[in-house]
Short mmCIF file of C-alpha atoms in Angstrom, two decimals:
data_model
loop_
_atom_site.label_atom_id
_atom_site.label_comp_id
_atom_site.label_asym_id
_atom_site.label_seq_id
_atom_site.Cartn_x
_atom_site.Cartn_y
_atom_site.Cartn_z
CA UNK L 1 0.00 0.00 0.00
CA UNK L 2 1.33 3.64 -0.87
CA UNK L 3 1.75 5.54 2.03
CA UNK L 4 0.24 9.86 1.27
CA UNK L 5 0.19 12.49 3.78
CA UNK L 6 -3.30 13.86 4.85
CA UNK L 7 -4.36 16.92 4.75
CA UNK L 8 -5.99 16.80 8.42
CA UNK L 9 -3.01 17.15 10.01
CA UNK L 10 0.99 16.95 10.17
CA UNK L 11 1.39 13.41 11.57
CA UNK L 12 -1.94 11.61 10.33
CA UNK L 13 -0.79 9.45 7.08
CA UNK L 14 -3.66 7.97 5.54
CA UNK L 15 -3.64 4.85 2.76
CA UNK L 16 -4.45 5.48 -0.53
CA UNK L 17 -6.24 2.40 -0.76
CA UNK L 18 -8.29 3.41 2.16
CA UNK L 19 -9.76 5.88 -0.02
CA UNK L 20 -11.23 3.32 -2.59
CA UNK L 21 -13.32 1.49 0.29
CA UNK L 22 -14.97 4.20 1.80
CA UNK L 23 -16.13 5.98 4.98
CA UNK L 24 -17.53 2.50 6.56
CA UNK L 25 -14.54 -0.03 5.13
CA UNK L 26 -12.22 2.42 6.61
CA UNK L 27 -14.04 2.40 10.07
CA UNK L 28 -13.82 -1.51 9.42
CA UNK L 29 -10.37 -1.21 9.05
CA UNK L 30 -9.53 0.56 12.27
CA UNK L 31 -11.72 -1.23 14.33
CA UNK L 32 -9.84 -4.59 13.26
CA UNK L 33 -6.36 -2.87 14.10
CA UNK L 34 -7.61 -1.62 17.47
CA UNK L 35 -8.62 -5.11 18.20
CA UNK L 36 -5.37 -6.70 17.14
CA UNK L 37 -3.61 -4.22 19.02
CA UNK L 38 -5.84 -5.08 22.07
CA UNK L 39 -4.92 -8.68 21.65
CA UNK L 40 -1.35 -7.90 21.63
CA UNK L 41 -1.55 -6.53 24.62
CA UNK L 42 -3.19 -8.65 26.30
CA UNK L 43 -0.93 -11.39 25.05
CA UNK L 44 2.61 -9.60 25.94
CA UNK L 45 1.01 -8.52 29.53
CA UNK L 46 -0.56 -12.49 29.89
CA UNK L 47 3.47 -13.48 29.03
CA UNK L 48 4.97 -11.08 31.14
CA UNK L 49 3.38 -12.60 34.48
CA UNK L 50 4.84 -15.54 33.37
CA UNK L 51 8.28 -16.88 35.30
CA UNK L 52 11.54 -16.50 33.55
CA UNK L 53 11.86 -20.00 33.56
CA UNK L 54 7.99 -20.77 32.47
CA UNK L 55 9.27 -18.34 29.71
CA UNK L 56 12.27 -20.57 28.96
CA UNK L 57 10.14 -23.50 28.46
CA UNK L 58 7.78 -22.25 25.78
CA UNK L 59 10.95 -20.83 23.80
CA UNK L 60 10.86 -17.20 24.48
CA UNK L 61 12.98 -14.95 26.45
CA UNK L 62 11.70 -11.52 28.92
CA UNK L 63 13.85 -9.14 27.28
CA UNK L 64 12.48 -10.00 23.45
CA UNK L 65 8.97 -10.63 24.39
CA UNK L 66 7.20 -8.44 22.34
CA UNK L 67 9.18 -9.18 19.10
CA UNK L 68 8.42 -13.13 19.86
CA UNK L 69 4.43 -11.99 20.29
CA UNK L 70 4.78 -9.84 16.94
CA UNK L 71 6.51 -12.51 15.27
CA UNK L 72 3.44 -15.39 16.43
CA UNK L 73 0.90 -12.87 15.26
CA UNK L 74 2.53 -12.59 11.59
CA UNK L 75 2.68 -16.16 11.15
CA UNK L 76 -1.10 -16.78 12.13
CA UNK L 77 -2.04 -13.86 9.80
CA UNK L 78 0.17 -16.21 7.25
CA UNK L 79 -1.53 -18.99 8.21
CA UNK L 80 -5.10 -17.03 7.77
CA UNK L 81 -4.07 -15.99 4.22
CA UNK L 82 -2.41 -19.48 3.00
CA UNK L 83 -5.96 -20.47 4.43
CA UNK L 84 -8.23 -17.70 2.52
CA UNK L 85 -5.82 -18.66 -0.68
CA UNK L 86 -6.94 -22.62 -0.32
CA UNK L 87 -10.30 -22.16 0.23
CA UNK L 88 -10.57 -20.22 -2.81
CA UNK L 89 -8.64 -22.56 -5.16
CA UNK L 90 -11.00 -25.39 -3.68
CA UNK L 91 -14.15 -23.48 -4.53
CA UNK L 92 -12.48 -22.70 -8.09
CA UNK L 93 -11.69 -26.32 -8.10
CA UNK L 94 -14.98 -27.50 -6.59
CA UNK L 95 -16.41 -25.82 -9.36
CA UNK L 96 -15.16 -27.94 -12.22
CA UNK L 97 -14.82 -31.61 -10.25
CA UNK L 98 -18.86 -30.93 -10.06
CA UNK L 99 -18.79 -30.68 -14.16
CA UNK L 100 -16.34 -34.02 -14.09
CA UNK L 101 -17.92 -35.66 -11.66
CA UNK L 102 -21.75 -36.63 -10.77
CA UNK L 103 -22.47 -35.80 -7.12
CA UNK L 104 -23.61 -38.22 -4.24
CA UNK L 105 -26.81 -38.84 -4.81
CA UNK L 106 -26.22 -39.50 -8.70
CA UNK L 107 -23.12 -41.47 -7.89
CA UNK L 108 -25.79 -44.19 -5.80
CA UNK L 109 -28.70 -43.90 -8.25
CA UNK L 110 -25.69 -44.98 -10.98
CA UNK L 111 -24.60 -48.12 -8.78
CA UNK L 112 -27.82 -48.98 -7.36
CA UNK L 113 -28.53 -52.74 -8.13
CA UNK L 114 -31.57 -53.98 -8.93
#
């Protein structure tokens, strides 16, 4: 995404995609980034109760913990998108086994004996 400075103000950057989807996508959009930044937080803080040595044992150290959290939470948003890209090569794919291939119920009236 390309980065542009707003007009609203020095600091505020806003995405030029962010324009395309309008007013309610946008709201959308912050609303799912103020919930994974909740999460995050209440991951590192959930972590940082834990003992050094409880830390040692699931592979993570005090001093890094926030880079280990960040670095789970980009590979289940890897995971979700490897996930989003199956699903939609299945349906593609679903698509044209269903002209190949007679469903179920044909599949038994085709064997049926009798």
């Amino acid at each position: 995404m390309t980065l542009m400075h707003s007009d609203h103000g020095p600091a505020e950057l806003v995405y030029a995609a962010s324009a395309r989807i309008g007013l309610v996508g946008r709201c959308r959009q912050t609303i799912r980034q103020w919930q994974l930044d909740r999460d995050l937080a209440a991951i590192v803080a959930a972590l940082a109760r834990l003992s050094d040595r409880r830390l040692a044992l699931i592979g993570m150290r005090r001093d890094d913990l926030i880079g280990h959290v960040e670095h789970m939470m980009d590979e289940v948003e890897a995971g979700r998108r490897i996930e989003r890209e199956v699903l939609e090569f299945l349906a593609e794919q679903g698509d044209k086994f269903q002209d190949h291939h007679p469903a179920p119920a044909q599949t038994a009236e085709i064997c049926r004996i009798g």
